[in-house]
Short mmCIF file of C-alpha atoms in Angstrom, two decimals:
data_model
loop_
_atom_site.label_atom_id
_atom_site.label_comp_id
_atom_site.label_asym_id
_atom_site.label_seq_id
_atom_site.Cartn_x
_atom_site.Cartn_y
_atom_site.Cartn_z
CA MET A 23 0.06 0.21 -0.07
CA ASN A 24 1.19 3.52 -1.02
CA LEU A 25 0.72 6.36 0.80
CA LYS A 26 3.77 8.59 -0.39
CA VAL A 27 2.52 11.85 -2.12
CA GLN A 28 5.11 13.95 -4.64
CA LEU A 29 4.58 17.52 -4.41
CA PRO A 30 6.44 20.42 -5.93
CA GLY A 31 9.47 20.68 -3.16
CA MET A 32 7.80 18.14 -1.04
CA ASN A 33 8.32 14.36 -0.62
CA CYS A 34 5.67 13.63 1.84
CA LYS A 35 5.12 10.22 3.35
CA ASN A 36 1.67 10.48 3.57
CA PRO A 37 -0.74 13.06 2.37
CA VAL A 38 -1.69 14.60 5.86
CA PHE A 39 -0.30 18.10 7.09
CA PRO A 40 -1.52 20.10 10.03
CA ALA A 41 -2.83 23.13 8.67
CA SER A 42 -1.16 26.74 9.43
CA GLY A 43 -2.44 28.50 12.03
CA CYS A 44 -3.80 25.22 13.91
CA PHE A 45 -0.57 23.78 15.09
CA GLY A 46 1.71 26.66 15.85
CA PHE A 47 5.41 25.89 15.01
CA GLY A 48 4.53 22.37 16.54
CA ARG A 49 6.09 22.82 19.88
CA GLU A 50 2.60 22.16 21.86
CA PHE A 51 1.94 19.07 19.72
CA ALA A 52 5.39 17.96 19.56
CA GLU A 53 4.69 16.98 23.75
CA PHE A 54 2.16 14.56 22.53
CA TYR A 55 3.73 12.78 18.82
CA ASP A 56 6.77 12.73 16.94
CA LEU A 57 6.04 15.10 14.45
CA SER A 58 8.24 13.16 11.88
CA ILE A 59 5.16 11.22 11.09
CA LEU A 60 3.43 14.01 9.55
CA GLY A 61 3.61 14.48 5.39
CA GLY A 62 4.38 17.97 6.18
CA ILE A 63 3.65 20.94 8.73
CA ALA A 64 2.23 24.20 7.37
CA ILE A 65 3.57 26.30 10.09
CA LYS A 66 2.00 29.20 11.46
CA SER A 67 1.75 32.28 9.04
CA ALA A 68 5.35 34.54 9.01
CA THR A 69 5.00 38.31 8.75
CA LEU A 70 7.96 40.72 8.19
CA HIS A 71 7.48 41.92 11.73
CA LYS A 72 6.22 40.61 14.72
CA ARG A 73 2.07 40.95 15.24
CA PHE A 74 0.19 40.73 18.35
CA GLY A 75 -2.86 40.02 16.58
CA ASN A 76 -6.38 41.51 17.27
CA PRO A 77 -7.89 42.08 20.95
CA THR A 78 -9.71 39.09 22.57
CA PRO A 79 -12.37 37.53 22.55
CA ARG A 80 -10.86 36.17 19.69
CA ILE A 81 -12.94 32.64 19.43
CA ALA A 82 -16.54 31.90 19.36
CA GLU A 83 -17.56 28.38 18.91
CA THR A 84 -20.42 27.53 15.95
CA PRO A 85 -22.35 24.47 15.33
CA MET A 86 -19.76 21.97 14.15
CA GLY A 87 -16.92 24.68 14.36
CA MET A 88 -15.55 27.81 15.27
CA LEU A 89 -14.63 31.03 14.50
CA ASN A 90 -11.45 32.54 14.93
CA ALA A 91 -10.01 36.18 14.46
CA ILE A 92 -6.23 35.70 15.46
CA GLY A 93 -4.93 38.08 13.41
CA LEU A 94 -2.00 36.37 12.07
CA GLN A 95 -0.31 36.76 15.94
CA ASN A 96 3.64 35.50 15.14
CA PRO A 97 6.88 36.73 15.92
CA GLY A 98 8.06 37.82 12.99
CA VAL A 99 9.91 36.30 10.25
CA ASP A 100 13.47 36.93 12.14
CA VAL A 101 12.68 34.62 14.98
CA ILE A 102 10.95 32.22 13.07
CA LYS A 103 14.06 31.76 10.88
CA GLU A 104 16.51 32.03 14.12
CA LYS A 105 14.33 29.86 16.34
CA GLU A 106 11.33 27.96 15.27
CA LEU A 107 12.95 27.02 11.59
CA PRO A 108 16.01 25.21 13.47
CA TRP A 109 14.06 23.46 16.08
CA LEU A 110 11.77 22.16 13.45
CA ALA A 111 15.01 20.75 11.59
CA GLN A 112 14.96 17.68 13.89
CA PHE A 113 12.00 16.46 12.93
CA ASP A 114 11.69 14.62 9.18
CA THR A 115 9.18 16.03 7.52
CA GLU A 116 8.30 18.71 5.09
CA ILE A 117 7.90 22.37 6.13
CA LEU A 118 5.40 24.41 4.19
CA VAL A 119 6.19 28.17 5.61
CA ASN A 120 2.84 30.10 5.40
CA VAL A 121 3.46 33.99 4.50
CA ALA A 122 1.63 36.63 5.12
CA GLY A 123 1.95 40.27 4.43
CA ALA A 124 -0.06 43.86 4.26
CA SER A 125 1.22 44.36 0.92
CA GLU A 126 2.69 42.83 -2.06
CA GLU A 127 6.27 43.86 -1.26
CA GLU A 128 6.12 42.21 2.47
CA TYR A 129 5.29 38.73 0.94
CA VAL A 130 8.67 39.37 -1.37
CA GLU A 131 10.56 40.47 1.69
CA VAL A 132 9.28 37.65 4.15
CA VAL A 133 10.35 34.70 0.83
CA LYS A 134 13.61 36.56 0.46
CA GLN A 135 14.46 35.89 4.26
CA LEU A 136 13.65 32.58 4.27
CA ASN A 137 14.82 31.33 1.05
CA ASP A 138 18.11 30.01 2.24
CA VAL A 139 17.01 28.15 5.12
CA GLU A 140 17.37 24.53 4.53
CA ASN A 141 14.42 23.09 5.79
CA VAL A 142 12.08 25.49 4.23
CA SER A 143 10.57 22.59 1.50
CA ALA A 144 8.29 25.26 -0.02
CA PHE A 145 6.19 28.73 0.60
CA GLU A 146 2.34 28.80 0.83
CA LEU A 147 1.16 32.32 0.63
CA ASN A 148 -1.83 33.49 2.72
CA ILE A 149 -3.62 35.79 0.67
CA SER A 150 -6.93 35.03 2.27
CA CYS A 151 -6.73 35.36 5.58
CA PRO A 152 -10.09 37.29 6.46
CA ASN A 153 -8.75 38.99 9.61
CA VAL A 154 -6.48 41.40 8.03
CA LYS A 155 -7.95 44.67 7.26
CA HIS A 156 -5.12 45.66 4.87
CA GLY A 157 -4.04 43.44 2.30
CA GLY A 158 -5.13 39.94 2.75
CA ILE A 159 -8.74 40.21 1.63
CA GLY A 160 -8.03 42.33 -1.33
CA LEU A 161 -5.43 40.09 -2.64
CA GLY A 162 -7.25 36.87 -2.35
CA THR A 163 -10.64 37.75 -3.48
CA ASP A 164 -9.36 39.84 -7.01
CA PRO A 165 -7.86 37.28 -9.52
CA LEU A 166 -5.65 40.20 -11.04
CA LEU A 167 -4.20 41.23 -7.29
CA ALA A 168 -3.86 37.33 -6.71
CA ALA A 169 -1.97 36.69 -9.65
CA LYS A 170 0.34 39.79 -9.23
CA VAL A 171 1.49 38.81 -5.46
CA THR A 172 1.88 35.45 -7.10
CA ARG A 173 4.39 36.63 -10.02
CA MET A 174 6.03 39.15 -7.52
CA VAL A 175 6.83 35.89 -4.98
CA LYS A 176 7.30 33.57 -7.53
CA GLU A 177 10.28 36.22 -9.26
CA VAL A 178 12.12 35.95 -6.06
CA ALA A 179 11.34 32.67 -4.22
CA LYS A 180 13.84 29.74 -4.41
CA LYS A 181 11.56 27.42 -3.41
CA PRO A 182 8.36 26.28 -4.96
CA VAL A 183 5.40 28.76 -4.43
CA TYR A 184 1.66 27.23 -2.91
CA VAL A 185 -0.75 29.57 -2.93
CA LYS A 186 -3.59 29.22 -0.44
CA LEU A 187 -7.15 30.49 -1.74
CA SER A 188 -9.92 32.57 0.04
CA PRO A 189 -13.55 30.81 -0.49
CA ASN A 190 -14.79 34.17 0.35
CA VAL A 191 -15.20 34.88 -3.60
CA THR A 192 -18.19 34.37 -6.03
CA ASP A 193 -15.91 32.38 -8.63
CA ILE A 194 -13.05 30.40 -7.12
CA VAL A 195 -11.95 28.87 -10.40
CA ALA A 196 -11.13 32.43 -11.92
CA ILE A 197 -8.85 33.20 -8.89
CA ALA A 198 -7.16 29.61 -9.23
CA LYS A 199 -6.66 29.96 -13.02
CA ALA A 200 -5.17 33.32 -12.83
CA VAL A 201 -2.99 32.08 -9.75
CA GLU A 202 -1.71 29.35 -12.03
CA ALA A 203 -1.11 31.40 -14.69
CA ALA A 204 1.10 33.40 -12.75
CA GLY A 205 3.13 30.67 -12.09
CA ALA A 206 2.00 29.21 -8.71
CA ASP A 207 3.70 25.79 -8.29
CA GLY A 208 0.61 24.45 -6.34
CA LEU A 209 -2.68 25.75 -4.59
CA VAL A 210 -4.19 25.18 -0.81
CA LEU A 211 -7.66 25.63 -0.59
CA ILE A 212 -9.57 26.70 1.34
CA ASN A 213 -8.94 29.07 3.97
CA THR A 214 -11.65 30.20 6.31
CA LEU A 215 -15.45 31.41 5.68
CA MET A 216 -16.03 34.55 6.89
CA GLY A 217 -18.84 34.69 9.55
CA MET A 218 -19.79 36.16 12.78
CA ARG A 219 -21.72 35.54 16.13
CA LEU A 220 -23.77 37.72 18.57
CA ASP A 221 -23.79 37.86 21.90
CA LEU A 222 -27.41 37.19 23.40
CA LYS A 223 -27.08 39.05 26.66
CA THR A 224 -25.40 42.39 25.06
CA GLY A 225 -26.49 42.08 21.34
CA LYS A 226 -23.13 42.80 20.43
CA PRO A 227 -20.43 40.66 18.53
CA ILE A 228 -18.87 37.91 20.36
CA LEU A 229 -15.59 38.41 18.45
CA ALA A 230 -13.71 41.49 19.34
CA ASN A 231 -12.98 41.60 15.78
CA VAL A 232 -16.60 41.61 15.00
CA THR A 233 -15.82 38.97 11.83
CA GLY A 234 -14.08 35.86 12.03
CA GLY A 235 -12.76 32.89 10.27
CA LEU A 236 -15.07 29.76 10.15
CA SER A 237 -13.27 26.16 9.86
CA GLY A 238 -14.57 22.86 11.30
CA PRO A 239 -16.39 20.18 10.43
CA ALA A 240 -19.03 22.69 8.98
CA ILE A 241 -17.25 23.92 6.14
CA LYS A 242 -16.39 20.73 4.87
CA PRO A 243 -18.89 20.53 1.82
CA VAL A 244 -18.02 23.86 0.46
CA ALA A 245 -13.94 22.79 0.53
CA LEU A 246 -14.91 19.87 -0.94
CA ARG A 247 -16.95 21.56 -3.69
CA MET A 248 -14.04 24.15 -4.20
CA VAL A 249 -11.38 21.64 -4.60
CA TYR A 250 -13.93 19.45 -7.12
CA GLN A 251 -14.26 22.43 -9.24
CA VAL A 252 -10.76 23.73 -9.24
CA ALA A 253 -8.98 20.58 -9.48
CA GLN A 254 -10.98 20.12 -13.08
CA ALA A 255 -9.90 23.50 -14.08
CA VAL A 256 -6.09 23.54 -13.10
CA GLN A 257 -2.59 21.34 -13.70
CA ILE A 258 -0.99 22.07 -10.70
CA PRO A 259 -1.29 19.98 -7.97
CA ILE A 260 -4.26 21.22 -4.79
CA ILE A 261 -3.69 20.37 -0.88
CA GLY A 262 -7.43 20.15 0.20
CA VAL A 263 -8.33 21.97 3.67
CA GLY A 264 -11.71 22.24 5.55
CA GLY A 265 -13.09 20.40 8.44
CA ILE A 266 -11.15 17.24 8.21
CA THR A 267 -11.37 15.08 11.00
CA CYS A 268 -10.66 11.64 10.14
CA ALA A 269 -9.00 9.24 7.31
CA GLU A 270 -12.49 9.21 5.64
CA ASP A 271 -12.30 12.77 5.16
CA VAL A 272 -8.87 12.32 3.62
CA LEU A 273 -10.23 10.09 1.17
CA GLU A 274 -13.17 12.21 0.24
CA PHE A 275 -10.87 15.44 -0.78
CA ILE A 276 -8.34 13.15 -2.57
CA TYR A 277 -11.57 11.68 -4.42
CA ALA A 278 -12.31 15.62 -4.96
CA GLY A 279 -9.02 16.13 -6.51
CA ALA A 280 -6.44 17.48 -3.92
CA SER A 281 -3.14 15.33 -3.63
CA ALA A 282 -2.51 16.01 -0.13
CA VAL A 283 -4.89 17.80 2.78
CA GLU A 284 -4.26 20.15 5.61
CA VAL A 285 -5.92 19.51 9.05
CA GLY A 286 -6.72 22.56 10.86
CA ALA A 287 -9.28 23.04 13.72
CA GLN A 288 -9.75 19.50 14.76
CA ASN A 289 -5.90 19.79 16.11
CA PHE A 290 -7.64 21.98 18.72
CA VAL A 291 -10.14 19.45 19.73
CA ASP A 292 -7.89 16.43 19.49
CA PRO A 293 -4.04 17.06 19.67
CA TYR A 294 -3.35 13.39 18.42
CA VAL A 295 -5.69 13.62 15.05
CA CYS A 296 -3.22 14.03 12.63
CA LYS A 297 -1.58 10.93 14.04
CA LYS A 298 -4.70 9.09 14.13
CA ILE A 299 -5.48 9.71 10.99
CA ILE A 300 -2.20 8.82 9.28
CA GLU A 301 -2.29 5.57 11.32
CA ASP A 302 -6.06 4.68 9.96
CA LEU A 303 -5.67 5.98 6.87
CA PRO A 304 -4.59 2.17 5.60
CA ARG A 305 -7.23 0.42 6.88
CA VAL A 306 -9.62 3.16 5.02
CA MET A 307 -7.90 2.69 1.95
CA ALA A 308 -8.00 -1.05 2.28
CA LYS A 309 -11.45 -0.87 2.81
CA TYR A 310 -12.39 1.38 -0.13
CA GLY A 311 -9.79 -1.27 -2.31
CA ILE A 312 -7.17 1.82 -2.99
CA GLU A 313 -3.61 0.23 -3.26
CA ASP A 314 -2.11 3.68 -4.17
CA ILE A 315 -3.34 6.84 -3.07
CA ASN A 316 -2.27 8.69 -5.86
CA GLU A 317 -4.57 6.60 -7.50
CA ALA A 318 -7.80 7.69 -5.79
CA ARG A 319 -7.01 11.40 -6.78
CA GLY A 320 -9.63 12.94 -8.87
CA ARG A 321 -12.10 9.95 -8.82
CA SER A 322 -15.02 11.81 -8.73
CA TYR A 323 -14.72 13.50 -11.94
CA ARG A 324 -12.79 10.96 -13.89
CA HIS A 325 -14.32 8.38 -16.37
CA GLU A 326 -12.71 5.20 -15.44
CA MET B 12 -0.65 16.35 29.79
CA LYS B 13 -2.36 13.96 27.39
CA GLU B 14 -5.58 12.56 26.36
CA ASP B 15 -7.54 10.77 29.14
CA ILE B 16 -10.35 8.86 29.69
CA GLY B 17 -11.46 8.56 33.26
CA ILE B 18 -14.51 7.22 34.89
CA ILE B 19 -17.34 9.35 36.31
CA LEU B 20 -17.85 8.50 39.83
CA SER B 21 -20.54 11.28 40.49
CA ASN B 22 -22.01 14.09 39.46
CA GLU B 23 -24.17 15.84 41.36
CA CYS B 24 -25.66 19.57 41.96
CA ILE B 25 -24.41 21.60 45.03
CA ALA B 26 -26.09 25.19 44.48
CA GLN B 27 -27.61 26.71 41.94
CA ASP B 28 -26.82 25.39 38.34
CA THR B 29 -23.61 24.61 40.14
CA TYR B 30 -22.62 20.81 39.99
CA ARG B 31 -19.85 18.86 41.14
CA MET B 32 -18.46 15.97 39.49
CA VAL B 33 -15.60 13.28 40.58
CA ILE B 34 -13.35 11.33 37.84
CA GLN B 35 -11.44 8.32 38.73
CA SER B 36 -8.25 8.44 36.44
CA SER B 37 -4.45 8.16 37.13
CA LEU B 38 -4.12 11.53 35.69
CA ALA B 39 -4.59 12.74 39.21
CA LYS B 40 -0.89 11.81 40.15
CA GLN B 41 0.23 14.66 37.40
CA MET B 42 -2.38 17.58 38.65
CA ASN B 43 -0.85 20.88 40.32
CA PRO B 44 -3.32 23.20 42.02
CA GLY B 45 -5.00 25.22 39.84
CA GLN B 46 -4.51 23.53 36.41
CA PHE B 47 -7.57 22.63 34.12
CA VAL B 48 -8.59 20.02 32.27
CA ASN B 49 -10.25 20.57 28.87
CA ILE B 50 -13.17 18.34 28.44
CA GLN B 51 -15.03 16.74 25.70
CA VAL B 52 -18.30 17.06 25.52
CA GLU B 53 -21.05 15.20 23.39
CA GLY B 54 -22.35 17.20 20.70
CA THR B 55 -20.19 20.10 20.85
CA PHE B 56 -17.20 21.14 19.03
CA LEU B 57 -14.61 22.74 20.75
CA ARG B 58 -13.80 21.20 24.54
CA ARG B 59 -14.51 23.05 27.58
CA PRO B 60 -11.70 24.00 29.88
CA ILE B 61 -12.79 23.75 33.61
CA SER B 62 -10.29 24.06 36.64
CA ILE B 63 -9.39 21.22 38.66
CA SER B 64 -10.95 21.76 42.10
CA SER B 65 -9.10 19.07 43.93
CA TYR B 66 -7.36 15.60 43.76
CA GLU B 67 -6.23 12.74 45.52
CA GLU B 68 -4.26 9.67 44.32
CA ASP B 69 -6.55 8.35 41.59
CA THR B 70 -9.32 10.94 41.60
CA TYR B 71 -9.99 14.63 40.57
CA THR B 72 -13.12 16.60 41.41
CA ILE B 73 -14.22 19.29 38.83
CA ILE B 74 -16.53 22.16 39.97
CA TYR B 75 -18.58 23.65 37.25
CA LYS B 76 -21.55 26.28 36.47
CA VAL B 77 -24.35 25.52 33.59
CA VAL B 78 -23.65 28.46 31.59
CA GLY B 79 -24.68 27.34 28.08
CA THR B 80 -25.43 24.01 26.11
CA GLY B 81 -21.96 22.55 26.46
CA THR B 82 -22.23 22.76 30.46
CA ALA B 83 -25.83 21.64 30.29
CA LYS B 84 -24.69 18.60 28.38
CA LEU B 85 -22.12 17.73 30.89
CA SER B 86 -24.44 18.26 34.01
CA THR B 87 -26.47 15.16 32.23
CA TYR B 88 -23.63 12.52 32.60
CA GLN B 89 -23.70 10.34 35.22
CA ALA B 90 -21.70 7.79 37.45
CA ASN B 91 -19.92 5.01 35.42
CA ASP B 92 -19.98 7.32 31.95
CA GLN B 93 -16.26 8.27 30.56
CA LEU B 94 -15.15 11.64 30.44
CA ASN B 95 -12.63 12.16 27.81
CA VAL B 96 -10.28 15.28 28.75
CA VAL B 97 -6.92 16.51 27.91
CA GLY B 98 -5.20 17.82 31.13
CA PRO B 99 -3.43 18.40 33.14
CA CYS B 100 -3.16 22.36 31.28
CA GLY B 101 -1.48 25.33 32.02
CA HIS B 102 0.43 26.69 34.97
CA GLY B 103 -1.39 26.39 38.41
CA PHE B 104 -0.67 28.00 41.88
CA PRO B 105 2.83 27.81 43.25
CA ILE B 106 2.70 26.86 46.97
CA HIS B 107 5.19 28.62 49.31
CA GLU B 108 6.51 26.72 52.34
CA ASP B 109 7.39 30.33 53.60
CA GLN B 110 4.45 31.64 53.72
CA ASP B 111 2.21 31.46 56.94
CA ASN B 112 -0.96 33.63 56.57
CA ILE B 113 -2.64 32.88 53.57
CA LEU B 114 -5.57 34.81 52.01
CA ILE B 115 -7.63 33.40 49.48
CA VAL B 116 -10.36 35.12 47.80
CA GLY B 117 -12.97 33.49 45.59
CA GLY B 118 -15.92 34.76 43.36
CA GLY B 119 -18.35 32.59 42.14
CA VAL B 120 -17.61 29.49 39.89
CA GLY B 121 -14.05 31.10 40.59
CA VAL B 122 -13.69 29.37 43.97
CA PRO B 123 -13.17 25.44 43.09
CA PRO B 124 -9.56 25.90 41.68
CA LEU B 125 -8.84 27.52 45.20
CA TYR B 126 -9.88 24.53 47.47
CA GLN B 127 -6.55 22.50 46.45
CA VAL B 128 -4.66 25.48 47.40
CA ALA B 129 -6.27 25.47 50.77
CA LYS B 130 -5.98 21.59 51.19
CA GLU B 131 -1.95 22.07 50.48
CA TYR B 132 -1.34 24.92 52.80
CA ARG B 133 -3.78 23.18 55.55
CA SER B 134 -2.01 20.16 55.04
CA ARG B 135 1.12 22.52 55.91
CA ASN B 136 -0.74 23.48 58.94
CA LYS B 137 -0.75 27.31 57.97
CA ASN B 138 -2.96 30.00 58.73
CA VAL B 139 -5.60 30.26 55.81
CA ALA B 140 -8.23 33.01 55.75
CA VAL B 141 -11.07 32.12 52.97
CA VAL B 142 -13.70 34.72 51.62
CA LEU B 143 -16.19 33.69 49.13
CA GLY B 144 -18.49 35.93 47.10
CA PHE B 145 -21.59 35.14 45.51
CA ASN B 146 -24.46 36.82 44.41
CA ASP B 147 -26.74 35.39 46.40
CA ALA B 148 -27.27 32.36 49.05
CA SER B 149 -28.71 30.11 46.38
CA GLN B 150 -25.42 30.01 44.50
CA LEU B 151 -23.20 29.52 47.61
CA PHE B 152 -21.01 26.39 47.56
CA TYR B 153 -18.05 24.81 49.59
CA GLU B 154 -18.52 27.06 52.85
CA LYS B 155 -18.44 23.69 54.91
CA GLU B 156 -15.59 21.97 52.98
CA PHE B 157 -13.28 25.28 53.41
CA LYS B 158 -14.33 24.95 57.12
CA ASP B 159 -13.28 21.44 57.40
CA LEU B 160 -9.98 21.85 56.27
CA GLY B 161 -9.70 23.94 59.16
CA CYS B 162 -9.62 27.23 57.14
CA GLU B 163 -11.41 30.32 58.80
CA VAL B 164 -14.14 30.94 56.37
CA PHE B 165 -16.22 34.29 55.77
CA THR B 166 -18.64 34.91 53.06
CA ALA B 167 -20.14 37.81 51.07
CA THR B 168 -23.11 37.84 48.78
CA MET B 169 -24.49 41.08 46.78
CA ASP B 170 -28.12 41.00 48.30
CA GLY B 171 -26.70 39.98 51.82
CA SER B 172 -28.83 36.95 51.99
CA VAL B 173 -25.73 35.44 54.07
CA GLY B 174 -22.52 37.03 55.24
CA THR B 175 -21.58 40.30 54.74
CA LYS B 176 -23.73 42.34 52.38
CA GLY B 177 -21.41 43.51 49.30
CA THR B 178 -18.29 42.20 47.84
CA VAL B 179 -15.53 40.03 48.93
CA LEU B 180 -13.42 43.45 49.64
CA ASP B 181 -16.32 44.44 52.42
CA ALA B 182 -16.34 41.07 53.96
CA ILE B 183 -12.29 41.55 53.94
CA ALA B 184 -12.58 44.91 55.79
CA GLU B 185 -15.86 44.12 58.23
CA ASN B 186 -13.80 40.82 59.54
CA HIS B 187 -10.57 42.84 59.56
CA ILE B 188 -8.72 39.88 57.73
CA THR B 189 -5.20 41.15 57.68
CA ASN B 190 -3.58 37.97 55.95
CA ASP B 191 -1.98 39.24 52.92
CA PHE B 192 -0.42 36.62 50.51
CA LEU B 193 -3.17 35.97 48.30
CA TYR B 194 -4.74 33.53 46.06
CA SER B 195 -7.82 34.79 43.94
CA CYS B 196 -10.10 33.65 41.29
CA GLY B 197 -13.35 34.79 40.24
CA PRO B 198 -14.75 37.60 37.92
CA MET B 199 -12.99 40.43 36.43
CA PRO B 200 -14.08 43.14 38.20
CA MET B 201 -13.10 41.09 41.47
CA LEU B 202 -9.86 40.62 40.43
CA LYS B 203 -9.08 44.37 39.36
CA ALA B 204 -10.45 45.52 43.00
CA LEU B 205 -8.26 42.85 44.77
CA GLU B 206 -5.16 43.99 42.79
CA LYS B 207 -5.37 47.43 43.92
CA VAL B 208 -5.37 46.46 47.71
CA TYR B 209 -2.93 43.21 47.36
CA GLU B 210 0.89 43.12 45.94
CA LYS B 211 1.81 39.85 46.87
CA GLY B 212 0.19 36.31 45.51
CA TYR B 213 -1.48 34.86 42.22
CA THR B 214 -4.75 35.08 40.03
CA SER B 215 -6.22 32.61 37.86
CA PHE B 216 -7.97 33.83 35.11
CA GLU B 217 -10.83 32.76 32.84
CA ALA B 218 -10.66 33.07 29.02
CA ARG B 219 -12.41 32.03 25.74
CA MET B 220 -9.95 28.78 24.60
CA ALA B 221 -9.97 26.80 21.56
CA CYS B 222 -6.91 24.48 21.75
CA GLY B 223 -6.22 24.78 25.62
CA ILE B 224 -2.48 23.61 24.87
CA GLY B 225 -1.19 27.11 23.73
CA ALA B 226 -1.25 26.35 19.88
CA CYS B 227 -4.21 28.72 18.49
CA MET B 228 -3.51 31.88 19.97
CA GLY B 229 -7.12 32.30 20.97
CA CYS B 230 -6.93 33.39 24.47
CA VAL B 231 -3.43 35.83 24.62
CA CYS B 232 -3.15 38.68 27.30
CA LYS B 233 -0.65 41.33 27.19
CA ASP B 234 2.08 41.81 30.05
CA LYS B 235 0.84 44.84 32.31
CA LYS B 236 4.24 46.87 31.98
CA ASP B 237 5.57 45.53 28.41
CA HIS B 238 2.95 45.36 25.87
CA ASP B 239 5.44 43.53 23.84
CA ILE B 240 5.42 40.35 25.78
CA TYR B 241 2.23 38.23 25.83
CA TYR B 242 1.13 35.60 27.69
CA ARG B 243 -1.62 32.33 26.59
CA ILE B 244 -3.58 31.96 29.43
CA CYS B 245 -3.89 28.26 28.64
CA LYS B 246 -0.04 27.69 28.85
CA GLU B 247 1.92 30.17 30.64
CA GLY B 248 -1.42 30.61 32.92
CA PRO B 249 -4.20 30.45 33.77
CA VAL B 250 -2.57 31.16 37.01
CA PHE B 251 -0.41 34.68 37.00
CA GLU B 252 1.57 36.57 39.82
CA ILE B 253 -0.34 39.34 40.74
CA GLY B 254 0.27 42.44 38.83
CA LYS B 255 1.63 40.58 35.77
CA VAL B 256 -1.27 40.72 33.40
CA GLY B 257 -2.51 43.56 31.64
CA PHE B 258 -6.47 43.73 31.79
CA GLU B 259 -7.90 44.83 28.55
#
């Protein structure tokens, strides 16, 4: 049975990554299991300077999911380069560095600073985080802006560039195609869906940021639909993400056209979830007669 | 810290909307005063962070208030049901062997984690004054339990239905309590008021959390003096030295 997946810049022992923002830099989860079992790790967004993020409350629960408005809190690219990436080098896994910025130039600058770090396997451009008032939302929702930042980063990047797309758009395929044409090596979809909740006593929003990004099982059908649509429209590989909690979910995303997956909010619910999924995947593959995970890719739309 | 499945020994209502659950688990051996467990509740997505009230050799006790659907569901769990938790989480209350006169101040559902602190100090034969604040008599709990440990116990209720009418600070003044090494947990206005009066001791904070293990950055707070320094309430906390954390 084969679980190995080849992606630009990444030789994954299995298709399971924890998603950016849901795994920090891995330190907390390394207390629970050996991170070397992972196909890869999408680490928390790096920005040029350190960011404290949004005021609290930053978390609200929803039916089968949660809203977050963290606001890209991170120690800045310098600290990530000097402390977090060297610490991660002890694990035998692929490191996908998520990059965010308030301007196109910031993405370029962060990528330049991380270009020569040996254990960086590839970059994942966060052009879709719905929490940052400047930059993010604008870039991810406009095909021209999404293509522009992709092109600018590709010009300087020495590692493959994946672009993580926002689902908060009318036509995800148009954005995906624009990003592919601009030179992206892969796509990651989807980021969180923008939402909100209100406090029944005060009538005010629960999140201090008013709106936040919805994640968890609630968004899985939306993510599957978008992966399914985009996979048939582009040639570059897709990492699927959105509401995955078990090995069966992974298979669904692979059927929809993803080459690999990221597991997000479920890491908060069950710190062992990625380990459990990886261990359970062979059983689920066997159940559905799949010898090689790569064979199952795109089964939903292929004529066999 | 690990995922643990314990067996519920009892789950009983001890005051209005307030429940005490005793769980059998070897996890008890790893616990320190003031830590919490992050509880999986059927039908809700995120876990519920609940402070550990006390622990013995192979059992631990939580006391929680029903405030929403998750805690309402938790209150229906019965003896012999399983309880899935991640824990013990966070940093709790340090115990100081050289402190002889301890003041414990709890407000409402902030009272539970202070019970283990009282146990620790009473087992060392220290003088422990306990002030418990509640809205009214129907919500009062653990007055007797603290007394049984040998603590001097005072109560305050906002409506005066039991103890001093007013806040915990009113009760401290009325009873001329001079112990000044403070352990506190309770609503934010109470913690703020205490911080103006006391300089030594510890405070435990509550926060909306997602992961409870320090990964999601959902529950951060800033340092009181240096706003470039932040703490994760679930990881560096929930207990902090008095005056360390800036109130928003």
